[in-house]
mmCIF file of C-alpha atoms in Angstrom:
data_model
loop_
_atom_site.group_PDB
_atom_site.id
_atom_site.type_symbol
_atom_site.label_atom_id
_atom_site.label_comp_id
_atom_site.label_asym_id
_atom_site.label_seq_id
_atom_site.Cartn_x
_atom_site.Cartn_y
_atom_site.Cartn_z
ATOM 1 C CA UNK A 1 -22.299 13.932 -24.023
ATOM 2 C CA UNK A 2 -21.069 11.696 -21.206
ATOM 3 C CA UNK A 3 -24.177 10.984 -19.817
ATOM 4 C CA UNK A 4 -25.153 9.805 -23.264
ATOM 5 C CA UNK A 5 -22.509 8.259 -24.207
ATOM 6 C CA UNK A 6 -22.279 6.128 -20.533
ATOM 7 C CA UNK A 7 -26.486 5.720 -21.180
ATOM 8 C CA UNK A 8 -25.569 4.079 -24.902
ATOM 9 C CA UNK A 9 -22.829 1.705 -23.429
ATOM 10 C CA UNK A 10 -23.509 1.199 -19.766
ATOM 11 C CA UNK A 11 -23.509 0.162 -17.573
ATOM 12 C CA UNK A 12 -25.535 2.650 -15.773
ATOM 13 C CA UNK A 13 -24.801 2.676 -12.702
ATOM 14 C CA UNK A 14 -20.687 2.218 -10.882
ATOM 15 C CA UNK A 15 -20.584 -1.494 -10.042
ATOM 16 C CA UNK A 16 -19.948 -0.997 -6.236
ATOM 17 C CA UNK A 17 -23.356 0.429 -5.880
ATOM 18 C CA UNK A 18 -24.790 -3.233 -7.103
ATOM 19 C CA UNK A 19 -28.296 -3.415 -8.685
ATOM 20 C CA UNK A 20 -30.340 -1.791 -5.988
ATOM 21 C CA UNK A 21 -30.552 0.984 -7.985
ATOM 22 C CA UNK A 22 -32.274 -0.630 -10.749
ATOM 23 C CA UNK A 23 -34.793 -1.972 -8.381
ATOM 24 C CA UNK A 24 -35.883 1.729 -7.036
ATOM 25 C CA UNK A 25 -36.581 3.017 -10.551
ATOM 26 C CA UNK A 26 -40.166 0.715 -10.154
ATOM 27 C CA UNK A 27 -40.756 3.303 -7.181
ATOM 28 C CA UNK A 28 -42.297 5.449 -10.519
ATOM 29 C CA UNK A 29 -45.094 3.104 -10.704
ATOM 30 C CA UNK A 30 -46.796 5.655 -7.843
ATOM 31 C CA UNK A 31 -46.556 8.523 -10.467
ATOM 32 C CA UNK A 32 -49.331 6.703 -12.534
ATOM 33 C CA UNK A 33 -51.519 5.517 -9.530
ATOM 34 C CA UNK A 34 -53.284 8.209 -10.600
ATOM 35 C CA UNK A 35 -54.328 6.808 -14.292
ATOM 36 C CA UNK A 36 -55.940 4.244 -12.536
ATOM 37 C CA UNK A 37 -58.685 5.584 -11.685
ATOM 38 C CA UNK A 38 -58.779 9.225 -13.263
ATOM 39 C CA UNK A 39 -58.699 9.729 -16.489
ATOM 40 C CA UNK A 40 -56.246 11.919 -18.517
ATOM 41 C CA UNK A 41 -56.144 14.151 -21.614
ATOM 42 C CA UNK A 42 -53.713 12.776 -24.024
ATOM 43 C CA UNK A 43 -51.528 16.353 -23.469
ATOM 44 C CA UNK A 44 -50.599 14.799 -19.781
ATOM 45 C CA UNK A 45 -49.936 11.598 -21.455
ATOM 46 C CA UNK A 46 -47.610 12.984 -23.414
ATOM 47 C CA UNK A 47 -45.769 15.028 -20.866
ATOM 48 C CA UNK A 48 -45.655 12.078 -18.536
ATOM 49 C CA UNK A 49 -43.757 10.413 -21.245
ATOM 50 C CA UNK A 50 -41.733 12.968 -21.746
ATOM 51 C CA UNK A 51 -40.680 13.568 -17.712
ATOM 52 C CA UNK A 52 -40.155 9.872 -17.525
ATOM 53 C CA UNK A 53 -37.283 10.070 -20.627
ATOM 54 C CA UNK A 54 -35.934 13.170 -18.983
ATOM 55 C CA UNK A 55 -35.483 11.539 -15.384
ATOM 56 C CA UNK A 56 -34.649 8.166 -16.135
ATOM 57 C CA UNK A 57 -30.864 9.082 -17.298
ATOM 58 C CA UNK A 58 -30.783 11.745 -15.089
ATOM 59 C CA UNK A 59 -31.163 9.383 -12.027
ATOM 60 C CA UNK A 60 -28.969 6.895 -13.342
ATOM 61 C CA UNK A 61 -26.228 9.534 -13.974
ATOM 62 C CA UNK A 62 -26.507 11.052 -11.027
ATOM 63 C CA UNK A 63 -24.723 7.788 -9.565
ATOM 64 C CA UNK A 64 -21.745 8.788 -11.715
ATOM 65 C CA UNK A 65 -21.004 12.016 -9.589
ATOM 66 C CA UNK A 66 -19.879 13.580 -6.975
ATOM 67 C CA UNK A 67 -19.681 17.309 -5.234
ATOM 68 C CA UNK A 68 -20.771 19.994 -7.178
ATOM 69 C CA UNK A 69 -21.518 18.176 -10.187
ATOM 70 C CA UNK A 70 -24.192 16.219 -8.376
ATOM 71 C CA UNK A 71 -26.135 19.457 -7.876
ATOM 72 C CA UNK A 72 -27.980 19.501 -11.197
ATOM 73 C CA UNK A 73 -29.526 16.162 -11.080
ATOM 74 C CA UNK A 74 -30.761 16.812 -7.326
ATOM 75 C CA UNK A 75 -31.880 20.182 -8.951
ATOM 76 C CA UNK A 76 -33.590 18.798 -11.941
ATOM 77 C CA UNK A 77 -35.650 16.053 -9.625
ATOM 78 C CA UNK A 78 -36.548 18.714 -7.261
ATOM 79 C CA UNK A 79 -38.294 20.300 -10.550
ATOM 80 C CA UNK A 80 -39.995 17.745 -11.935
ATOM 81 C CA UNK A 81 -41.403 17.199 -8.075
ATOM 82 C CA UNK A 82 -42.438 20.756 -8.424
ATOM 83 C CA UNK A 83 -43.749 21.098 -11.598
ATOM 84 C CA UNK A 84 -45.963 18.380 -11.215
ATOM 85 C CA UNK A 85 -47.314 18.744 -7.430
ATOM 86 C CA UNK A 86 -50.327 20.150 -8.550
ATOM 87 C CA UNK A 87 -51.474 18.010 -11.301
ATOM 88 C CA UNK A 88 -50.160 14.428 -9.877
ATOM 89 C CA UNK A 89 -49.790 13.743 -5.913
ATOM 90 C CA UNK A 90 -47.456 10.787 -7.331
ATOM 91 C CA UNK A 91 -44.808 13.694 -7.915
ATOM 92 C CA UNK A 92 -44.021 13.338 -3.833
ATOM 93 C CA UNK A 93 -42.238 10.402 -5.775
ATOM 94 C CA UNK A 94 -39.164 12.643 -7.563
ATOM 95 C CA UNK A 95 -39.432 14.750 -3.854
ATOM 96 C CA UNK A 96 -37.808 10.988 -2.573
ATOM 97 C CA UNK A 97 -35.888 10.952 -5.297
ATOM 98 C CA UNK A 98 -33.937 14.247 -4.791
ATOM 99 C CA UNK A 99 -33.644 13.109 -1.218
ATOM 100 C CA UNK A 100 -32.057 9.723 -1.593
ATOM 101 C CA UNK A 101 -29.380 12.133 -4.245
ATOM 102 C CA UNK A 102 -28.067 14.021 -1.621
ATOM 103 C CA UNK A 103 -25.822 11.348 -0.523
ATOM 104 C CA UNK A 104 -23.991 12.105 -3.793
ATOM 105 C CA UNK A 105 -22.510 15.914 -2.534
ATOM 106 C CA UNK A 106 -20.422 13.696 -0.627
ATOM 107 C CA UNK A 107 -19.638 16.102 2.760
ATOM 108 C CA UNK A 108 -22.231 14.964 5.030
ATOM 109 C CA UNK A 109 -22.879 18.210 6.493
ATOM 110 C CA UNK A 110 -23.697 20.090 3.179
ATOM 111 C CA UNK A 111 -25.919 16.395 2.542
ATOM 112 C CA UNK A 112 -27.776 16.415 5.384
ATOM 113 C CA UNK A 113 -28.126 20.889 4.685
ATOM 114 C CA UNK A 114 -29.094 19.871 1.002
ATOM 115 C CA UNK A 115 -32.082 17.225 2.282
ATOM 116 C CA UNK A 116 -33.051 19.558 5.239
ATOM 117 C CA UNK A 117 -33.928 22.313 2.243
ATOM 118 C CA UNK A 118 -35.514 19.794 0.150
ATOM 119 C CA UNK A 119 -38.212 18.080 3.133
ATOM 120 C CA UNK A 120 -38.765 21.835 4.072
ATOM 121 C CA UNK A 121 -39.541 23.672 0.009
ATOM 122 C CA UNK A 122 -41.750 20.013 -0.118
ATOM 123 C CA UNK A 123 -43.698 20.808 2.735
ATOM 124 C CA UNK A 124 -44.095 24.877 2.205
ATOM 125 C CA UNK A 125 -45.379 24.246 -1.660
ATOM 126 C CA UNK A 126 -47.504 21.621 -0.171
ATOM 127 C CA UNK A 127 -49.215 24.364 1.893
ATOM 128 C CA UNK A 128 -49.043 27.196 -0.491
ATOM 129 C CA UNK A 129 -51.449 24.749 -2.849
ATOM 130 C CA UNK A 130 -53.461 23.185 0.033
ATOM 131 C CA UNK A 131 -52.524 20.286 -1.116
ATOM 132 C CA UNK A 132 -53.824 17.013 0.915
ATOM 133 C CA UNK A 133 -51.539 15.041 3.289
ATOM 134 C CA UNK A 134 -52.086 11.940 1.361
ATOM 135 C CA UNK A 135 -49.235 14.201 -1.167
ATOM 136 C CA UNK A 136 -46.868 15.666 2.205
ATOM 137 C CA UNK A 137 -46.645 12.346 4.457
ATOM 138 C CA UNK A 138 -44.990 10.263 1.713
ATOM 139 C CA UNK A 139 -42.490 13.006 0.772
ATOM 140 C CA UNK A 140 -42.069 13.137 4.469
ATOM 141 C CA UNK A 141 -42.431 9.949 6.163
ATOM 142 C CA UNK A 142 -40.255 8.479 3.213
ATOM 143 C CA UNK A 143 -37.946 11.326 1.904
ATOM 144 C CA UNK A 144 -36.121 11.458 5.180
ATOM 145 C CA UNK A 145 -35.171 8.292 6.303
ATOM 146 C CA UNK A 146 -34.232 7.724 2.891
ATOM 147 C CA UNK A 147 -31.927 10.666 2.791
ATOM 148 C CA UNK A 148 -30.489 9.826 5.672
ATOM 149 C CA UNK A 149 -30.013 6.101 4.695
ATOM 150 C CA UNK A 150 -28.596 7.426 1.305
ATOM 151 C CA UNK A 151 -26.339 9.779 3.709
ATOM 152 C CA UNK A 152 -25.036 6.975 6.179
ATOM 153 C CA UNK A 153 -24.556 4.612 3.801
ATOM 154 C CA UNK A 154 -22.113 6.125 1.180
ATOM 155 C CA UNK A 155 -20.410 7.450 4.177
ATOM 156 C CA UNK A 156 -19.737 3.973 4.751
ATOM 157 C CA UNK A 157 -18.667 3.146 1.720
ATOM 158 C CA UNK A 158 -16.398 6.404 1.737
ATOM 159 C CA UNK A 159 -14.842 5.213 4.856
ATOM 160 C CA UNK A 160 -14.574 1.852 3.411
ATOM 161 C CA UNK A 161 -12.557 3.120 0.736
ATOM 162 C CA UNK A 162 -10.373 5.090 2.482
ATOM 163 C CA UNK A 163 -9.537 1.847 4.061
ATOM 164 C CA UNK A 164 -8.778 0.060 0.845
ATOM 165 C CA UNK A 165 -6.546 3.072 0.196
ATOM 166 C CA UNK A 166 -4.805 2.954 3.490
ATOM 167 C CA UNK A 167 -4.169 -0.739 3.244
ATOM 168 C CA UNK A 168 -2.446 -0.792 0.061
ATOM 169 C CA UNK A 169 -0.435 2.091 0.686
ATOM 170 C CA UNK A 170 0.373 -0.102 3.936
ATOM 171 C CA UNK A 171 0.966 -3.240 1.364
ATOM 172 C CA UNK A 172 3.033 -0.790 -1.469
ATOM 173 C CA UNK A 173 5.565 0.334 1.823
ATOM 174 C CA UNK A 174 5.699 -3.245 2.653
ATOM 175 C CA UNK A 175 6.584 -3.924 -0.423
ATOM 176 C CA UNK A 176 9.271 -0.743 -0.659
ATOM 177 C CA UNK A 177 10.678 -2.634 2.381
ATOM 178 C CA UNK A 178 10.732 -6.296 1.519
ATOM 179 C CA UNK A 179 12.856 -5.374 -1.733
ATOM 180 C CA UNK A 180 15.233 -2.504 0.354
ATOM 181 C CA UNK A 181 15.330 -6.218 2.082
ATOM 182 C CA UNK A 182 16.285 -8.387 -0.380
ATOM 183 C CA UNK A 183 18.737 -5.837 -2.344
ATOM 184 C CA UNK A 184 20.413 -5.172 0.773
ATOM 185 C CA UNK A 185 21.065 -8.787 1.332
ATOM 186 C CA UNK A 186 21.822 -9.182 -2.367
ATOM 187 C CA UNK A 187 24.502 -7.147 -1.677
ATOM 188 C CA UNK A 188 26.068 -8.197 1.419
ATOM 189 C CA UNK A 189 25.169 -11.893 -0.125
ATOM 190 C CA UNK A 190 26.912 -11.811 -3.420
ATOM 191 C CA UNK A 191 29.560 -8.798 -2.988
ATOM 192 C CA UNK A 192 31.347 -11.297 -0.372
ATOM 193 C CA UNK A 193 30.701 -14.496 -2.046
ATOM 194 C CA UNK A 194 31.638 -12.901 -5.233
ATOM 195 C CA UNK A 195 35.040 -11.189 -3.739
ATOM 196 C CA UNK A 196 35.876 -14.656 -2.502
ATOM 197 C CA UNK A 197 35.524 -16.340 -5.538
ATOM 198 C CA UNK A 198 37.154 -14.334 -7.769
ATOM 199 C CA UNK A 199 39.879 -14.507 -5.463
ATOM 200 C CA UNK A 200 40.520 -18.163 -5.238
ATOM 201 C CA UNK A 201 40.145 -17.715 -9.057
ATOM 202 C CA UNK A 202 43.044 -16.017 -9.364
ATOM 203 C CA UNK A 203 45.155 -18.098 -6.784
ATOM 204 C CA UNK A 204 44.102 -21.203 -9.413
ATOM 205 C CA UNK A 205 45.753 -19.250 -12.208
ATOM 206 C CA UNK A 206 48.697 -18.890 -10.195
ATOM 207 C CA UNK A 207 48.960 -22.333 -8.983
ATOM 208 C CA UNK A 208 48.204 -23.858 -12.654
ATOM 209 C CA UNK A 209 51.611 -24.451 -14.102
ATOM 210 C CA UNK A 210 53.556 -24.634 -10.977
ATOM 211 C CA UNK A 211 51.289 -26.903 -8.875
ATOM 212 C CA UNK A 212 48.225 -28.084 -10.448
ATOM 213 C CA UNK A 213 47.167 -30.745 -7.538
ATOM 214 C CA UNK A 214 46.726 -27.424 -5.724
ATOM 215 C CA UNK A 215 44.926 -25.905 -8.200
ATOM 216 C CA UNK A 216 42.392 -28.253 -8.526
ATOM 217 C CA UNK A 217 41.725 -27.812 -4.813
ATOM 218 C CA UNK A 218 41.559 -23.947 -5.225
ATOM 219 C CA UNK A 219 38.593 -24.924 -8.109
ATOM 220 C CA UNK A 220 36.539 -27.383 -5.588
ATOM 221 C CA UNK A 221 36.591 -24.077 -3.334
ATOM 222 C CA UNK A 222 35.401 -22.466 -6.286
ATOM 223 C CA UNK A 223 32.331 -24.814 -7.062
ATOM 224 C CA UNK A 224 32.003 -25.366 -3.674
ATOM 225 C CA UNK A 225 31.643 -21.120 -2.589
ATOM 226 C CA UNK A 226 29.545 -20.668 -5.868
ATOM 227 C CA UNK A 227 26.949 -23.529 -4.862
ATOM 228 C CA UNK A 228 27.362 -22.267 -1.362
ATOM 229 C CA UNK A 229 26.467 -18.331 -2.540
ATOM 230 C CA UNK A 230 23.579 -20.077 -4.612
ATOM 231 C CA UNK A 231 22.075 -21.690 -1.555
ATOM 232 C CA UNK A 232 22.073 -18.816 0.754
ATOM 233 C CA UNK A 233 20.417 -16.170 -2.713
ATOM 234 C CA UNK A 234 17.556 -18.677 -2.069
ATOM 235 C CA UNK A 235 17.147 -18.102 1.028
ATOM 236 C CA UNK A 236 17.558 -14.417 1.114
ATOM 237 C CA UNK A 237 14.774 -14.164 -1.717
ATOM 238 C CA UNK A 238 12.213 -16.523 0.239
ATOM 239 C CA UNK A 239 12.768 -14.180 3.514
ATOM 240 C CA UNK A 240 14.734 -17.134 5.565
ATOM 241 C CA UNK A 241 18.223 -17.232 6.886
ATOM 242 C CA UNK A 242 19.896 -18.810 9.762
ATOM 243 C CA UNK A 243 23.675 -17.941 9.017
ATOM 244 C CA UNK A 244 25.101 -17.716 12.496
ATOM 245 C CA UNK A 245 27.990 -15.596 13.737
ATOM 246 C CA UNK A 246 30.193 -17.924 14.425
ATOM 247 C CA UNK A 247 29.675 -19.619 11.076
ATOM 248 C CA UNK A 248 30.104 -16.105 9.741
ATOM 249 C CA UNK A 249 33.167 -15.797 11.219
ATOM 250 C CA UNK A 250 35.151 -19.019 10.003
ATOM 251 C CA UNK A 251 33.895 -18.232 6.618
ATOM 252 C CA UNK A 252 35.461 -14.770 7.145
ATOM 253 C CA UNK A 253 38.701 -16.597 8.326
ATOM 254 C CA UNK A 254 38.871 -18.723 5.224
ATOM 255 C CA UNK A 255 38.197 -15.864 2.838
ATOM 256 C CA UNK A 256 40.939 -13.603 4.192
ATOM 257 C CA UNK A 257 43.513 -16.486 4.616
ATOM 258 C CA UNK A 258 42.888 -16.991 0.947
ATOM 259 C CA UNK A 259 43.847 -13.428 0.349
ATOM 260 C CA UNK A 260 46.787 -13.363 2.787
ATOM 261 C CA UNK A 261 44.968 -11.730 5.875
ATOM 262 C CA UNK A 262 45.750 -13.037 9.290
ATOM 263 C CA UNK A 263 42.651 -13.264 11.177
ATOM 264 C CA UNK A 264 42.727 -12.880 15.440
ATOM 265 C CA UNK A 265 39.231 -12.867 17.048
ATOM 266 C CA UNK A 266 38.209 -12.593 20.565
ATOM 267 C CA UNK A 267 34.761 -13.487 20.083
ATOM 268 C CA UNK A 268 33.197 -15.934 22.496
ATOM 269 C CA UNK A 269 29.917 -17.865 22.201
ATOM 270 C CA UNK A 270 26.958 -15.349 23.362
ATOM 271 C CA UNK A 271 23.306 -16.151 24.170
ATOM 272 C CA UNK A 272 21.613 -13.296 22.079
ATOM 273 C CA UNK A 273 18.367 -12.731 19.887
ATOM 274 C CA UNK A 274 18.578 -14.273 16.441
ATOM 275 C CA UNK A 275 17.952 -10.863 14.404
ATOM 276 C CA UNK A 276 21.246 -9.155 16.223
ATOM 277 C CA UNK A 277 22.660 -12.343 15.790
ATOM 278 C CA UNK A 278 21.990 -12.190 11.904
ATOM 279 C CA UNK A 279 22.952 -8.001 11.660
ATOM 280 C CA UNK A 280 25.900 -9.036 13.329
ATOM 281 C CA UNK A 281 26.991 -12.252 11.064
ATOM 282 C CA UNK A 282 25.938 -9.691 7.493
ATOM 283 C CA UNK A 283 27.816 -6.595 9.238
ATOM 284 C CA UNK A 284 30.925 -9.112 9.566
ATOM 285 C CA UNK A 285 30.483 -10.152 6.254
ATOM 286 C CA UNK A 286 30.359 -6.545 4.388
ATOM 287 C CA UNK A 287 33.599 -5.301 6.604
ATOM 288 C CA UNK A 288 35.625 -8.897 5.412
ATOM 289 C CA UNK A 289 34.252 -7.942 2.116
ATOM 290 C CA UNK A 290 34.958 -4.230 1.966
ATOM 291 C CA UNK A 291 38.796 -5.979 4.143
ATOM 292 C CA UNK A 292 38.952 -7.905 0.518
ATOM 293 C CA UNK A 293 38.021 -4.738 -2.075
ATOM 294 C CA UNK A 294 39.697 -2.007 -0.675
ATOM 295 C CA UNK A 295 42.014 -2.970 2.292
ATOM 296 C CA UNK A 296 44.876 -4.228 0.573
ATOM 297 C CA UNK A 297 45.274 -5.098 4.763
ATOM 298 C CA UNK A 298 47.475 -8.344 6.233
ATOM 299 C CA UNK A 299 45.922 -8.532 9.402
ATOM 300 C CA UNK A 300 42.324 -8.161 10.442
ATOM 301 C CA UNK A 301 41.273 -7.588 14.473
ATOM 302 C CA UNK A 302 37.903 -9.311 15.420
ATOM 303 C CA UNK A 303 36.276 -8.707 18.919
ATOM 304 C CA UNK A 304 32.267 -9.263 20.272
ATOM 305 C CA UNK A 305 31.095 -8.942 23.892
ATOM 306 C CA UNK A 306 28.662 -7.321 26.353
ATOM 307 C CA UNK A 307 28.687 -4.098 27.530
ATOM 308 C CA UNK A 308 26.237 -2.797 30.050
ATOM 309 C CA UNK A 309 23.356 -4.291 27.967
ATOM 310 C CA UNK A 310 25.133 -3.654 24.996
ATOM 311 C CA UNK A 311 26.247 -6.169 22.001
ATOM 312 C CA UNK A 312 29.485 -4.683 21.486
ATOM 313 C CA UNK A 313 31.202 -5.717 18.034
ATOM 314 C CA UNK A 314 34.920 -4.535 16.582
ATOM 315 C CA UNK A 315 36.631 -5.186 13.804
ATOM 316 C CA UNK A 316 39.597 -3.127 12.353
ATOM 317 C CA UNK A 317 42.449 -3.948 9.749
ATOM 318 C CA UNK A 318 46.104 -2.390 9.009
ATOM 319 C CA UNK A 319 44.976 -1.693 5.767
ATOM 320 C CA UNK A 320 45.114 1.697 3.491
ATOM 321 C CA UNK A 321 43.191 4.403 5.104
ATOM 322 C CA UNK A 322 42.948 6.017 1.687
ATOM 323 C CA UNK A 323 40.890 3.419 0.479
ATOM 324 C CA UNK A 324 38.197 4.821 3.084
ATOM 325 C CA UNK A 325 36.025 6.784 0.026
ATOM 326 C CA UNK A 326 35.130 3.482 -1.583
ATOM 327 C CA UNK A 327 33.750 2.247 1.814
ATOM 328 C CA UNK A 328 31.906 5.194 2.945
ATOM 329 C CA UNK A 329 29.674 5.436 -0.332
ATOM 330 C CA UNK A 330 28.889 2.378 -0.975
ATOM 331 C CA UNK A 331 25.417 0.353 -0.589
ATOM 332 C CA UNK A 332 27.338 -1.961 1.878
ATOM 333 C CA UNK A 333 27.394 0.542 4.655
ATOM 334 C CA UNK A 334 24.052 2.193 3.902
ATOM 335 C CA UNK A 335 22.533 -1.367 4.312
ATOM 336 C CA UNK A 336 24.142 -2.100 7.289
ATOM 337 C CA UNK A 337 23.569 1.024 9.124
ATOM 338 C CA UNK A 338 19.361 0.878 8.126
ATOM 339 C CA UNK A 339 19.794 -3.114 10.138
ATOM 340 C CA UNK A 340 21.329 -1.163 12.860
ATOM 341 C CA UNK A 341 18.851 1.287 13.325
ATOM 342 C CA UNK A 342 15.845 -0.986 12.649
ATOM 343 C CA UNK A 343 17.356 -2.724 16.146
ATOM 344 C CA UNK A 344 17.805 0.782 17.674
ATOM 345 C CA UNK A 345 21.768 0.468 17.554
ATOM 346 C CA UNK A 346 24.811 2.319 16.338
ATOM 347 C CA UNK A 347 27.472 2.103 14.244
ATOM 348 C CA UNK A 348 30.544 3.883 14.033
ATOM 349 C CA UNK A 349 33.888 3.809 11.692
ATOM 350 C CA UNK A 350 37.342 5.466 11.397
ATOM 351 C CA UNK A 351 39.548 5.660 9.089
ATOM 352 C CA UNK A 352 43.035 5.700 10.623
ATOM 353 C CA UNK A 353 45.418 2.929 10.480
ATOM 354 C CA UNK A 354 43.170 1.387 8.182
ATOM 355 C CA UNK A 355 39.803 0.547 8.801
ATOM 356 C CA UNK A 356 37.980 0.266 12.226
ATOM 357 C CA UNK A 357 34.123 -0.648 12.623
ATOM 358 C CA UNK A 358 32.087 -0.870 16.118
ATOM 359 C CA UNK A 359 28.911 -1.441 16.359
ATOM 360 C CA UNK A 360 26.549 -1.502 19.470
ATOM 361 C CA UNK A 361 23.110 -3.483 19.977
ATOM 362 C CA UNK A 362 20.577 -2.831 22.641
ATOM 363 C CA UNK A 363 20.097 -6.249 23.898
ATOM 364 C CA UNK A 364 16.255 -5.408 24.527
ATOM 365 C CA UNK A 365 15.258 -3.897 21.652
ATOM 366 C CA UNK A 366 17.171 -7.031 19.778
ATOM 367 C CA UNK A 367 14.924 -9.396 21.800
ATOM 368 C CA UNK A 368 11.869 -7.318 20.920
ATOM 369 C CA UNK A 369 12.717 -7.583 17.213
ATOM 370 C CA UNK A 370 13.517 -3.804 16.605
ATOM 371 C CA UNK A 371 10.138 -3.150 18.167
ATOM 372 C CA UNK A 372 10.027 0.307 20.091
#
């Protein structure tokens, strides 16, 4: 019903196989070379009728499958061949035929077995009916290099495909990645902004009746954070960010002095690739932020330097060791230790007097990009 159905509607043949196929069918015209010059009983007429509305969909649905289920058209071209070897030489024709379908078992080995048996039964009926050579050296001459060619070539179009599988499996991970990416740097991106303004928020409420020159300060921070936050979202989504450590750090100063944290860092100026420098400036960010949340801390210890190749960076807090639960599960940490390891680093944390963070970058592998 299939192969009707697919016969009624079309189109006949899968569209990567283009209209070649259509073009071979006229290869029948050599089963009635015959009729030009001999004449036939209206019996053969009929029957040659008949063969040609049996093949026809049977050749253009054997394009439709593969494996096993390819079998029965090779099988039922084989037959016709057969059948009509010694009434019509033309039948070396459906011989080809079944030759060029062995491409459609699709393991090359049990292709190339398939057209092997075919070329061979050709030639041994040939010779059981004596027939002429002007009947074997088509089926021959033409039935294998067009097996073969029917072989090769949807191996290449196999191959091809596996390709175009690979490569958007390779696109899909990419993908995966790019919005790990961008949700990781959502979070590190609006958790601090977010923490900062909400903050200063609440300092405004505070400062409303009893000093409201201050408070409108506190609410030009506001604006001025919130169009800040915007800016850098932007950039995050379209894959480009230059926020520097240093700038990191006196935005980290500001945010904690807001909230009452003293800030002491021993962090000089150093020359180092700009993706530690970035894992760096987002790891300082997600400790001030997770300082903020879940500290309730009054001082805050910064320190960055080199170690034997190493980009060594600290920071710890006086803050409630308790709190440590809230840290360790959230998507903060998880996104900060995946930057580390892309860069081949580590990161380590206690939870003692508060909250301590190091974290170590190979200066290499930083300079290589994270590239083994």
């Amino acid at each position: 019903m299939r192969l009707i159905r697919r016969w009624i509607e079309g189109p006949w043949v899968p569209p990567q196989v283009g209209r070649a196929p259509y073009l071979w069918v006229a290869s029948l015209a050599f089963f009635g070379w015959k009729y030009l010059y001999v004449d036939a009983y209206a019996l053969e007429f009929v029957l040659l009728a008949l063969t040609l509305i049996l093949f026809v969909p049977v050749y253009f649905g054997s394009f439709w499958y593969t494996g096993r289920e390819a079998a029965p058209f090779i099988a039922v071209s084989f037959a016709l061949g057969v059948a009509w070897s010694p009434f019509n030489f033309g039948a070396s024709t459906f011989f080809i035929f079944s030759a060029a379908m062995c491409s459609r078992l699709g393991q090359p080995r049990l292709a190339y077995a398939c057209l092997a048996a075919i070329l061979v039964s050709a030639t041994a009926l040939a010779m059981a009916l004596k027939l002429p050579f002007s009947f074997l050296i088509p089926t021959l001459a033409t039935g294998a290099p067009v097996g073969i060619a029917s072989i090769m070539d949807a191996q290449v179009r196999n191959s091809r495909k596996q390709l175009l599988l690979k490569q958007e499996e390779v696109e899909h991970m990419a993908r995966i990645a790019e919005r790990e990416r961008i949700s990781r740097d959502m979070h590190d991106l609006l958790g601090h902004s977010l923490s900062l303004i909400t903050l200063k928020a609440e300092l405004a409420g505070r400062l409303l009746d009893r000093d409201p020159a201050a408070c409108r300060a506190e609410i030009k921070d506001i604006e001025a954070s919130a169009r800040h936050a915007l800016a850098e979202v932007r950039s995050a989504v379209s894959g480009y960010r230059e926020t520097g450590f240093t700038h990191e750090l006196e935005r980290a100063r500001a945010a904690l002095s807001a909230a009452g944290v003293t800030l002491h860092a021993d962090a000089p100026s150093l020359a180092m690739p700009a993706t530690a420098e970035n894992v760096l400036a987002l790891a300082l960010r997600e400790a001030v932020t997770n300082i903020l949340r879940h500290a309730g801390a009054t001082h805050c210890e910064v320190s960055l330097g080199m170690q034997g190749g190493l980009i060594v960076f600290r920071i710890s807090d006086n803050g409630k060791a308790a709190q440590a639960g809230a840290v360790v599960e959230g998507n903060g940490l998880r996104g900060m230790q995946e930057r580390v390891a892309q860069l081949g680093g580590w990161l380590g944390m206690q939870f003692e007097q508060g909250m301590s963070l190091e974290l170590r970058l190979p200066m290499e592998r930083a300079a290589q990009g994270g590239k083994p």
